PDB file of C-alpha atoms in Angstrom:
ATOM      1  CA  MET A   1     172.214 260.429  78.252  1.00 66.00           C
ATOM      2  CA  LEU A   2     175.687 261.812  78.787  1.00 77.00           C
ATOM      3  CA  PRO A   3     178.375 259.268  79.638  1.00 68.00           C
ATOM      4  CA  THR A   4     179.605 258.697  83.155  1.00 68.00           C
ATOM      5  CA  ARG A   5     183.264 259.619  83.337  1.00 54.00           C
ATOM      6  CA  PRO A   6     185.765 258.274  85.883  1.00 50.00           C
ATOM      7  CA  SER A   7     187.061 260.873  88.315  1.00 47.00           C
ATOM      8  CA  VAL A   8     190.699 261.304  87.227  1.00 44.00           C
ATOM      9  CA  PRO A   9     192.222 264.763  87.773  1.00 48.00           C
ATOM     10  CA  CYS A  10     194.574 265.987  85.035  1.00 50.00           C
ATOM     11  CA  SER A  11     197.094 267.256  87.553  1.00 43.00           C
ATOM     12  CA  THR A  12     198.259 264.797  90.192  1.00 34.00           C
ATOM     13  CA  ASP A  13     200.652 267.139  91.993  1.00 35.00           C
ATOM     14  CA  LEU A  14     198.688 267.972  95.132  1.00 33.00           C
ATOM     15  CA  SER A  15     201.613 268.459  97.503  1.00 34.00           C
ATOM     16  CA  ASP A  16     202.143 272.188  96.950  1.00 35.00           C
ATOM     17  CA  PHE A  17     199.833 275.160  97.426  1.00 39.00           C
ATOM     18  CA  THR A  18     199.141 275.066  93.692  1.00 47.00           C
ATOM     19  CA  ASN A  19     200.333 272.799  90.933  1.00 52.00           C
ATOM     20  CA  PRO A  20     202.770 274.113  88.291  1.00 44.00           C
ATOM     21  CA  THR A  21     199.915 275.558  86.182  1.00 52.00           C
ATOM     22  CA  GLY A  22     198.636 277.678  89.073  1.00 68.00           C
ATOM     23  CA  THR A  23     195.603 275.485  89.658  1.00 78.00           C
ATOM     24  CA  PRO A  24     194.600 275.320  93.347  1.00 89.00           C
ATOM     25  CA  THR A  25     195.074 272.044  95.155  1.00 91.00           C
ATOM     26  CA  PRO A  26     192.195 270.809  97.329  1.00 91.00           C
ATOM     27  CA  ALA A  27     193.994 272.077 100.442  1.00 94.00           C
ATOM     28  CA  SER A  28     194.620 275.552  99.050  1.00 96.00           C
ATOM     29  CA  LEU A  29     191.123 275.686  97.612  1.00 97.00           C
ATOM     30  CA  ARG A  30     189.681 274.897 101.040  1.00 97.00           C
ATOM     31  CA  SER A  31     191.650 277.760 102.553  1.00 97.00           C
ATOM     32  CA  HIS A  32     190.455 280.093  99.820  1.00 97.00           C
ATOM     33  CA  LEU A  33     186.810 279.091 100.321  1.00 98.00           C
ATOM     34  CA  ILE A  34     187.012 279.988 103.999  1.00 98.00           C
ATOM     35  CA  ARG A  35     189.034 283.204 103.589  1.00 97.00           C
ATOM     36  CA  SER A  36     186.785 284.547 100.840  1.00 97.00           C
ATOM     37  CA  GLY A  37     183.516 283.655 102.576  1.00 97.00           C
ATOM     38  CA  LEU A  38     182.497 281.289  99.781  1.00 98.00           C
ATOM     39  CA  ALA A  39     182.196 278.609 102.451  1.00 98.00           C
ATOM     40  CA  GLY A  40     182.713 278.404 106.179  1.00 97.00           C
ATOM     41  CA  VAL A  41     180.927 281.352 107.794  1.00 97.00           C
ATOM     42  CA  VAL A  42     179.040 283.022 104.935  1.00 97.00           C
ATOM     43  CA  SER A  43     177.194 286.298 104.473  1.00 96.00           C
ATOM     44  CA  THR A  44     173.776 284.628 104.486  1.00 95.00           C
ATOM     45  CA  THR A  45     172.059 285.021 107.838  1.00 96.00           C
ATOM     46  CA  ARG A  46     170.414 282.150 109.627  1.00 97.00           C
ATOM     47  CA  GLU A  47     167.192 284.175 109.787  1.00 97.00           C
ATOM     48  CA  ARG A  48     167.148 284.488 105.989  1.00 96.00           C
ATOM     49  CA  SER A  49     167.844 280.787 105.483  1.00 97.00           C
ATOM     50  CA  LEU A  50     165.056 279.715 107.843  1.00 97.00           C
ATOM     51  CA  ASN A  51     162.647 282.134 106.199  1.00 97.00           C
ATOM     52  CA  ARG A  52     163.434 280.715 102.775  1.00 97.00           C
ATOM     53  CA  TYR A  53     163.027 277.152 104.085  1.00 98.00           C
ATOM     54  CA  ARG A  54     159.582 278.053 105.428  1.00 97.00           C
ATOM     55  CA  MET A  55     158.684 279.621 102.085  1.00 97.00           C
ATOM     56  CA  PHE A  56     159.740 276.431 100.313  1.00 98.00           C
ATOM     57  CA  VAL A  57     157.694 274.251 102.665  1.00 97.00           C
ATOM     58  CA  ALA A  58     154.690 276.519 102.028  1.00 97.00           C
ATOM     59  CA  GLY A  59     155.106 276.126  98.270  1.00 97.00           C
ATOM     60  CA  ASP A  60     156.012 279.744  97.620  1.00 96.00           C
ATOM     61  CA  PRO A  61     157.181 280.040  93.963  1.00 95.00           C
ATOM     62  CA  ARG A  62     159.871 282.509  95.042  1.00 95.00           C
ATOM     63  CA  ALA A  63     161.576 279.666  96.904  1.00 97.00           C
ATOM     64  CA  LEU A  64     160.672 276.788  94.556  1.00 98.00           C
ATOM     65  CA  LEU A  65     162.645 278.327  91.639  1.00 98.00           C
ATOM     66  CA  GLY A  66     160.686 276.314  89.100  1.00 97.00           C
ATOM     67  CA  LEU A  67     160.877 273.017  90.978  1.00 98.00           C
ATOM     68  CA  GLU A  68     157.748 271.014  91.729  1.00 97.00           C
ATOM     69  CA  PRO A  69     158.673 268.797  94.703  1.00 97.00           C
ATOM     70  CA  GLU A  70     157.548 265.193  94.447  1.00 95.00           C
ATOM     71  CA  ARG A  71     156.857 264.943  98.173  1.00 90.00           C
ATOM     72  CA  GLY A  72     155.626 267.198 100.933  1.00 92.00           C
ATOM     73  CA  TRP A  73     158.696 268.588 102.671  1.00 96.00           C
ATOM     74  CA  ARG A  74     158.382 269.518 106.325  1.00 96.00           C
ATOM     75  CA  LEU A  75     160.706 272.066 107.880  1.00 96.00           C
ATOM     76  CA  GLY A  76     162.530 269.441 109.939  1.00 96.00           C
ATOM     77  CA  ASP A  77     163.132 267.254 106.885  1.00 96.00           C
ATOM     78  CA  LEU A  78     164.402 270.222 104.921  1.00 97.00           C
ATOM     79  CA  LEU A  79     166.765 271.261 107.707  1.00 97.00           C
ATOM     80  CA  HIS A  80     168.251 267.769 107.856  1.00 97.00           C
ATOM     81  CA  LEU A  81     168.680 267.713 104.058  1.00 98.00           C
ATOM     82  CA  MET A  82     170.433 271.091 104.081  1.00 98.00           C
ATOM     83  CA  ALA A  83     172.644 269.946 106.938  1.00 97.00           C
ATOM     84  CA  ARG A  84     173.723 266.877 104.931  1.00 97.00           C
ATOM     85  CA  LYS A  85     174.205 268.623 101.601  1.00 97.00           C
ATOM     86  CA  CYS A  86     175.338 272.074 102.656  1.00 97.00           C
ATOM     87  CA  GLY A  87     176.569 271.865 106.243  1.00 96.00           C
ATOM     88  CA  VAL A  88     174.095 274.217 107.923  1.00 96.00           C
ATOM     89  CA  SER A  89     172.816 273.465 111.407  1.00 95.00           C
ATOM     90  CA  ALA A  90     169.902 271.004 111.550  1.00 96.00           C
ATOM     91  CA  ASP A  91     168.711 272.522 114.832  1.00 94.00           C
ATOM     92  CA  PRO A  92     165.568 274.643 114.311  1.00 92.00           C
ATOM     93  CA  ALA A  93     166.315 276.400 117.598  1.00 94.00           C
ATOM     94  CA  HIS A  94     169.465 277.841 116.045  1.00 94.00           C
ATOM     95  CA  ALA A  95     167.675 280.860 114.641  1.00 95.00           C
ATOM     96  CA  SER A  96     170.132 283.756 114.468  1.00 96.00           C
ATOM     97  CA  GLY A  97     173.640 284.727 113.423  1.00 96.00           C
ATOM     98  CA  GLN A  98     175.502 283.878 110.233  1.00 95.00           C
ATOM     99  CA  ASP A  99     174.907 280.637 108.398  1.00 96.00           C
ATOM    100  CA  VAL A 100     177.667 278.193 107.496  1.00 97.00           C
ATOM    101  CA  ILE A 101     178.611 276.073 104.495  1.00 98.00           C
ATOM    102  CA  ASP A 102     180.964 273.133 104.949  1.00 98.00           C
ATOM    103  CA  PRO A 103     183.981 273.746 102.651  1.00 98.00           C
ATOM    104  CA  ASP A 104     184.650 270.022 102.381  1.00 98.00           C
ATOM    105  CA  ARG A 105     181.169 269.494 100.964  1.00 98.00           C
ATOM    106  CA  THR A 106     181.847 272.307  98.513  1.00 98.00           C
ATOM    107  CA  ILE A 107     185.068 270.666  97.306  1.00 98.00           C
ATOM    108  CA  VAL A 108     183.418 267.262  96.897  1.00 97.00           C
ATOM    109  CA  ALA A 109     180.604 268.862  94.891  1.00 98.00           C
ATOM    110  CA  LEU A 110     183.088 270.804  92.736  1.00 98.00           C
ATOM    111  CA  GLY A 111     184.695 267.473  91.861  1.00 97.00           C
ATOM    112  CA  ALA A 112     181.336 266.040  90.809  1.00 98.00           C
ATOM    113  CA  PHE A 113     180.603 269.244  88.877  1.00 98.00           C
ATOM    114  CA  ALA A 114     183.918 268.919  87.027  1.00 98.00           C
ATOM    115  CA  ASP A 115     183.235 265.280  86.195  1.00 98.00           C
ATOM    116  CA  ARG A 116     179.911 266.187  84.563  1.00 98.00           C
ATOM    117  CA  LEU A 117     181.613 268.974  82.585  1.00 98.00           C
ATOM    118  CA  ALA A 118     184.173 266.443  81.379  1.00 98.00           C
ATOM    119  CA  ALA A 119     181.411 264.066  80.312  1.00 98.00           C
ATOM    120  CA  VAL A 120     179.546 266.676  78.272  1.00 98.00           C
ATOM    121  CA  ALA A 121     182.833 267.830  76.712  1.00 98.00           C
ATOM    122  CA  GLU A 122     183.763 264.272  75.798  1.00 97.00           C
ATOM    123  CA  ALA A 123     180.387 263.819  74.122  1.00 98.00           C
ATOM    124  CA  GLY A 124     180.631 267.195  72.337  1.00 98.00           C
ATOM    125  CA  ALA A 125     177.026 267.740  73.375  1.00 98.00           C
ATOM    126  CA  PRO A 126     175.182 271.087  73.246  1.00 98.00           C
ATOM    127  CA  VAL A 127     174.982 273.089  76.473  1.00 98.00           C
ATOM    128  CA  LEU A 128     172.979 276.049  77.701  1.00 98.00           C
ATOM    129  CA  VAL A 129     174.589 278.293  80.318  1.00 98.00           C
ATOM    130  CA  GLY A 130     172.520 280.814  82.273  1.00 98.00           C
ATOM    131  CA  THR A 131     172.591 282.841  85.462  1.00 98.00           C
ATOM    132  CA  GLY A 132     170.319 284.887  87.673  1.00 96.00           C
ATOM    133  CA  HIS A 133     173.415 286.343  89.361  1.00 96.00           C
ATOM    134  CA  PRO A 134     175.227 288.093  86.489  1.00 96.00           C
ATOM    135  CA  HIS A 135     176.807 290.694  88.786  1.00 94.00           C
ATOM    136  CA  ARG A 136     178.734 287.990  90.632  1.00 95.00           C
ATOM    137  CA  LEU A 137     178.839 284.828  88.534  1.00 97.00           C
ATOM    138  CA  LEU A 138     179.057 285.954  84.915  1.00 96.00           C
ATOM    139  CA  ASP A 139     182.835 285.488  84.670  1.00 96.00           C
ATOM    140  CA  PHE A 140     182.612 282.039  86.282  1.00 97.00           C
ATOM    141  CA  TYR A 141     180.051 280.819  83.756  1.00 98.00           C
ATOM    142  CA  ALA A 142     181.684 282.556  80.801  1.00 97.00           C
ATOM    143  CA  SER A 143     184.942 280.716  81.485  1.00 97.00           C
ATOM    144  CA  LEU A 144     183.089 277.398  81.524  1.00 98.00           C
ATOM    145  CA  ALA A 145     181.271 278.278  78.302  1.00 98.00           C
ATOM    146  CA  ALA A 146     184.536 279.199  76.569  1.00 98.00           C
ATOM    147  CA  ALA A 147     186.223 275.975  77.665  1.00 98.00           C
ATOM    148  CA  LEU A 148     183.303 273.817  76.545  1.00 98.00           C
ATOM    149  CA  SER A 149     183.122 275.631  73.219  1.00 98.00           C
ATOM    150  CA  ALA A 150     186.843 275.034  72.681  1.00 98.00           C
ATOM    151  CA  ALA A 151     186.245 271.343  73.423  1.00 97.00           C
ATOM    152  CA  GLY A 152     183.648 271.150  70.654  1.00 98.00           C
ATOM    153  CA  CYS A 153     180.397 271.661  72.562  1.00 98.00           C
ATOM    154  CA  PRO A 154     177.859 273.955  70.907  1.00 98.00           C
ATOM    155  CA  VAL A 155     177.078 276.714  73.440  1.00 98.00           C
ATOM    156  CA  LEU A 156     173.476 277.600  72.683  1.00 98.00           C
ATOM    157  CA  SER A 157     171.773 280.997  72.608  1.00 97.00           C
ATOM    158  CA  PRO A 158     168.079 280.410  71.828  1.00 98.00           C
ATOM    159  CA  ALA A 159     165.524 283.221  72.125  1.00 97.00           C
ATOM    160  CA  GLN A 160     168.198 285.931  71.946  1.00 96.00           C
ATOM    161  CA  GLY A 161     166.526 289.327  72.447  1.00 94.00           C
ATOM    162  CA  ARG A 162     163.064 287.974  73.222  1.00 96.00           C
ATOM    163  CA  SER A 163     161.072 289.415  76.102  1.00 96.00           C
ATOM    164  CA  VAL A 164     159.826 287.681  79.235  1.00 96.00           C
ATOM    165  CA  ASP A 165     157.497 288.959  81.967  1.00 95.00           C
ATOM    166  CA  ILE A 166     158.735 288.188  85.482  1.00 94.00           C
ATOM    167  CA  THR A 167     156.942 288.859  88.752  1.00 88.00           C
ATOM    168  CA  THR A 168     159.132 290.874  91.122  1.00 84.00           C
ATOM    169  CA  ARG A 169     158.541 292.569  94.474  1.00 83.00           C
ATOM    170  CA  PHE A 170     157.755 295.694  92.426  1.00 83.00           C
ATOM    171  CA  GLY A 171     155.151 293.923  90.301  1.00 87.00           C
ATOM    172  CA  VAL A 172     155.402 292.294  86.876  1.00 92.00           C
ATOM    173  CA  ARG A 173     158.395 293.574  84.924  1.00 92.00           C
ATOM    174  CA  THR A 174     159.346 292.888  81.308  1.00 95.00           C
ATOM    175  CA  TYR A 175     162.947 291.887  80.625  1.00 95.00           C
ATOM    176  CA  ASN A 176     164.878 290.854  77.542  1.00 96.00           C
ATOM    177  CA  LEU A 177     166.853 287.633  77.287  1.00 97.00           C
ATOM    178  CA  ASP A 178     170.439 288.311  76.319  1.00 96.00           C
ATOM    179  CA  TYR A 179     173.669 286.323  75.988  1.00 96.00           C
ATOM    180  CA  VAL A 180     177.039 287.633  77.128  1.00 96.00           C
ATOM    181  CA  ARG A 181     180.106 285.515  76.312  1.00 96.00           C
ATOM    182  CA  GLY A 182     177.840 282.505  75.926  1.00 97.00           C
ATOM    183  CA  VAL A 183     175.933 283.076  79.181  1.00 98.00           C
ATOM    184  CA  ALA A 184     172.205 283.770  79.260  1.00 97.00           C
ATOM    185  CA  LEU A 185     170.862 286.544  81.491  1.00 97.00           C
ATOM    186  CA  VAL A 186     168.049 289.082  81.470  1.00 97.00           C
ATOM    187  CA  ARG A 187     168.250 292.849  81.088  1.00 94.00           C
ATOM    188  CA  GLU A 188     165.931 295.811  81.418  1.00 91.00           C
ATOM    189  CA  PRO A 189     164.490 296.781  78.022  1.00 87.00           C
ATOM    190  CA  GLY A 190     166.833 299.242  76.350  1.00 75.00           C
ATOM    191  CA  ALA A 191     169.780 298.370  78.604  1.00 68.00           C
ATOM    192  CA  ARG A 192     173.088 297.893  76.844  1.00 63.00           C
ATOM    193  CA  GLY A 193     175.805 295.482  77.846  1.00 55.00           C
ATOM    194  CA  CYS A 194     178.588 297.296  79.668  1.00 50.00           C
ATOM    195  CA  GLY A 195     180.646 296.997  82.803  1.00 47.00           C
ATOM    196  CA  SER A 196     178.106 298.919  84.862  1.00 49.00           C
ATOM    197  CA  GLU A 197     175.049 296.983  83.626  1.00 60.00           C
ATOM    198  CA  PRO A 198     175.807 293.253  83.475  1.00 79.00           C
ATOM    199  CA  GLY A 199     172.175 292.202  83.837  1.00 90.00           C
ATOM    200  CA  VAL A 200     169.351 291.734  86.324  1.00 93.00           C
ATOM    201  CA  HIS A 201     169.289 289.528  89.405  1.00 94.00           C
ATOM    202  CA  THR A 202     166.434 287.030  89.183  1.00 95.00           C
ATOM    203  CA  HIS A 203     165.500 283.644  90.630  1.00 96.00           C
ATOM    204  CA  SER A 204     162.775 283.022  88.049  1.00 97.00           C
ATOM    205  CA  PRO A 205     162.681 279.884  85.852  1.00 98.00           C
ATOM    206  CA  LEU A 206     160.837 281.794  83.119  1.00 98.00           C
ATOM    207  CA  PRO A 207     163.965 282.827  81.152  1.00 98.00           C
ATOM    208  CA  LEU A 208     165.008 279.162  81.023  1.00 98.00           C
ATOM    209  CA  ARG A 209     161.555 278.149  79.822  1.00 98.00           C
ATOM    210  CA  LEU A 210     161.643 280.871  77.170  1.00 98.00           C
ATOM    211  CA  ALA A 211     165.012 279.639  75.917  1.00 98.00           C
ATOM    212  CA  LEU A 212     163.956 275.992  75.835  1.00 97.00           C
ATOM    213  CA  GLY A 213     160.666 276.837  74.142  1.00 97.00           C
ATOM    214  CA  ALA A 214     162.544 278.650  71.404  1.00 97.00           C
ATOM    215  CA  ALA A 215     164.926 275.720  70.997  1.00 96.00           C
ATOM    216  CA  MET A 216     161.979 273.349  70.620  1.00 94.00           C
ATOM    217  CA  ASP A 217     160.538 275.659  67.967  1.00 95.00           C
ATOM    218  CA  GLY A 218     163.701 275.364  65.896  1.00 92.00           C
ATOM    219  CA  ASP A 219     166.015 278.019  67.341  1.00 90.00           C
ATOM    220  CA  GLY A 220     168.856 275.535  67.778  1.00 85.00           C
ATOM    221  CA  PRO A 221     168.919 272.061  69.364  1.00 96.00           C
ATOM    222  CA  LEU A 222     167.813 271.314  72.887  1.00 97.00           C
ATOM    223  CA  PRO A 223     170.714 271.277  75.340  1.00 98.00           C
ATOM    224  CA  ALA A 224     172.027 268.035  76.744  1.00 98.00           C
ATOM    225  CA  MET A 225     172.994 269.966  79.866  1.00 98.00           C
ATOM    226  CA  VAL A 226     172.091 273.249  81.518  1.00 98.00           C
ATOM    227  CA  ILE A 227     174.745 274.918  83.668  1.00 98.00           C
ATOM    228  CA  GLY A 228     173.374 277.628  85.913  1.00 98.00           C
ATOM    229  CA  ASP A 229     171.797 278.702  89.161  1.00 98.00           C
ATOM    230  CA  HIS A 230     168.383 279.367  90.662  1.00 97.00           C
ATOM    231  CA  GLY A 231     165.643 279.145  88.004  1.00 98.00           C
ATOM    232  CA  TRP A 232     168.068 277.954  85.327  1.00 98.00           C
ATOM    233  CA  LEU A 233     169.165 275.035  87.505  1.00 98.00           C
ATOM    234  CA  CYS A 234     165.819 274.011  88.975  1.00 98.00           C
ATOM    235  CA  GLY A 235     163.791 274.817  85.875  1.00 98.00           C
ATOM    236  CA  ALA A 236     165.968 272.587  83.700  1.00 98.00           C
ATOM    237  CA  GLY A 237     165.965 269.758  86.209  1.00 98.00           C
ATOM    238  CA  GLN A 238     162.184 269.935  86.488  1.00 97.00           C
ATOM    239  CA  LEU A 239     161.926 269.527  82.704  1.00 97.00           C
ATOM    240  CA  GLY A 240     164.185 266.467  82.645  1.00 97.00           C
ATOM    241  CA  ILE A 241     167.376 268.083  81.345  1.00 98.00           C
ATOM    242  CA  GLU A 242     170.606 267.381  83.198  1.00 98.00           C
ATOM    243  CA  ALA A 243     171.393 270.440  85.301  1.00 98.00           C
ATOM    244  CA  ILE A 244     174.422 271.374  87.385  1.00 98.00           C
ATOM    245  CA  GLY A 245     175.303 274.525  89.269  1.00 98.00           C
ATOM    246  CA  PRO A 246     175.906 276.324  92.563  1.00 98.00           C
ATOM    247  CA  ALA A 247     173.432 277.176  95.307  1.00 98.00           C
ATOM    248  CA  ASP A 248     173.596 279.182  98.522  1.00 98.00           C
ATOM    249  CA  ALA A 249     172.596 278.077 102.008  1.00 97.00           C
ATOM    250  CA  ASP A 250     169.264 279.919 101.736  1.00 97.00           C
ATOM    251  CA  ASP A 251     168.199 278.241  98.471  1.00 97.00           C
ATOM    252  CA  PRO A 252     166.866 274.778  99.329  1.00 98.00           C
ATOM    253  CA  ALA A 253     165.201 274.070  95.976  1.00 98.00           C
ATOM    254  CA  PRO A 254     168.332 272.908  94.108  1.00 98.00           C
ATOM    255  CA  PHE A 255     169.264 270.573  96.966  1.00 98.00           C
ATOM    256  CA  VAL A 256     165.736 269.149  97.051  1.00 98.00           C
ATOM    257  CA  GLY A 257     165.919 268.703  93.278  1.00 98.00           C
ATOM    258  CA  GLN A 258     169.158 266.792  93.724  1.00 98.00           C
ATOM    259  CA  ALA A 259     167.684 264.662  96.529  1.00 98.00           C
ATOM    260  CA  GLU A 260     164.684 263.827  94.344  1.00 98.00           C
ATOM    261  CA  GLY A 261     166.879 262.912  91.374  1.00 97.00           C
ATOM    262  CA  ARG A 262     166.162 265.809  89.024  1.00 97.00           C
ATOM    263  CA  VAL A 263     169.213 268.014  89.548  1.00 98.00           C
ATOM    264  CA  SER A 264     172.521 266.310  88.823  1.00 98.00           C
ATOM    265  CA  VAL A 265     175.043 268.309  90.870  1.00 98.00           C
ATOM    266  CA  VAL A 266     174.642 271.195  93.326  1.00 98.00           C
ATOM    267  CA  VAL A 267     177.721 272.998  94.644  1.00 98.00           C
ATOM    268  CA  PRO A 268     177.059 274.649  98.022  1.00 98.00           C
ATOM    269  CA  LEU A 269     178.662 278.086  98.159  1.00 98.00           C
ATOM    270  CA  ASP A 270     177.896 281.736  98.831  1.00 97.00           C
ATOM    271  CA  ASP A 271     176.715 283.229  95.531  1.00 95.00           C
ATOM    272  CA  THR A 272     177.117 286.894  96.521  1.00 93.00           C
ATOM    273  CA  VAL A 273     180.865 287.372  97.061  1.00 96.00           C
ATOM    274  CA  ARG A 274     183.174 289.346  94.756  1.00 96.00           C
ATOM    275  CA  SER A 275     183.300 287.941  91.237  1.00 96.00           C
ATOM    276  CA  ASP A 276     187.084 287.473  91.294  1.00 96.00           C
ATOM    277  CA  TYR A 277     186.796 285.181  94.324  1.00 97.00           C
ATOM    278  CA  TYR A 278     185.294 282.506  92.058  1.00 97.00           C
ATOM    279  CA  ARG A 279     188.351 282.348  89.788  1.00 96.00           C
ATOM    280  CA  PRO A 280     190.228 279.698  91.818  1.00 97.00           C
ATOM    281  CA  LEU A 281     187.083 277.545  91.648  1.00 97.00           C
ATOM    282  CA  THR A 282     187.029 277.973  87.874  1.00 97.00           C
ATOM    283  CA  ARG A 283     190.677 276.921  87.552  1.00 96.00           C
ATOM    284  CA  TYR A 284     190.149 273.943  89.864  1.00 97.00           C
ATOM    285  CA  VAL A 285     187.075 272.717  87.979  1.00 97.00           C
ATOM    286  CA  LEU A 286     188.499 273.170  84.486  1.00 97.00           C
ATOM    287  CA  ASN A 287     191.756 271.475  85.424  1.00 96.00           C
ATOM    288  CA  ARG A 288     189.957 268.497  86.955  1.00 96.00           C
ATOM    289  CA  ALA A 289     187.733 268.260  83.884  1.00 97.00           C
ATOM    290  CA  CYS A 290     190.811 268.409  81.609  1.00 96.00           C
ATOM    291  CA  LEU A 291     189.426 271.560  80.014  1.00 95.00           C
ATOM    292  CA  SER A 292     192.116 274.037  81.045  1.00 80.00           C
ATOM    293  CA  GLN A 293     193.037 276.348  78.190  1.00 61.00           C
TER     294      GLN A 293
END
């Protein structure tokens, strides 16, 4: 088990907009979250969130993301959980418009996220980093992977190049597992890594299972921590590996995993904004974890 690390930020100058290194303070970060749409009023519609909650309650794998809930979740219970963890409305009659994420909850969760990064860095433990949102979140994860590698953590890449069949709305498609700057993602067969083809969007836990299966078969050690989203986050937590990562207002599975004790940290935020909007979050987290390069 990774050690528990006291929450002690490296920079204590929180009076200005940023500290001398350019790292956002909590106040400036809150403003950025709202301005960028990462929190506050987000792009996710209330209709989409409620639909995903109903899918989760019905046990739809597209909403479970690899999680197997320990209890039967009713819609009302799920709404109250999402209101506590994410800041959405708990009123089922509120059924239209844009959804909301409480920026203060995001900042608190980013602090917990940073503390777990610091703990894994202190232990020098192996990590696996993966995303189903490479178009938006690749740079965010790659910066974390680079910082952890510099701190002495092996950043794993098991099952590089192996294929995985994933059910999509177009039927079963075969993808290849790839690693870009230490971050796992899936690509169409024959696709090459370039600026216009960063990878495929997927919520499936199957790439995570492929990677872990390869690690168990000798392709590197098992990770002490998985850092990722969607199927990477929930799939790892379901298998008993510490997992931390972000989740949007319409993805209840990570928050349920956290409530049931299988996901360590979930950061509520919009996962579809411009990739450069996540950079202040990266600087904030790495500075708090004492991993700034």
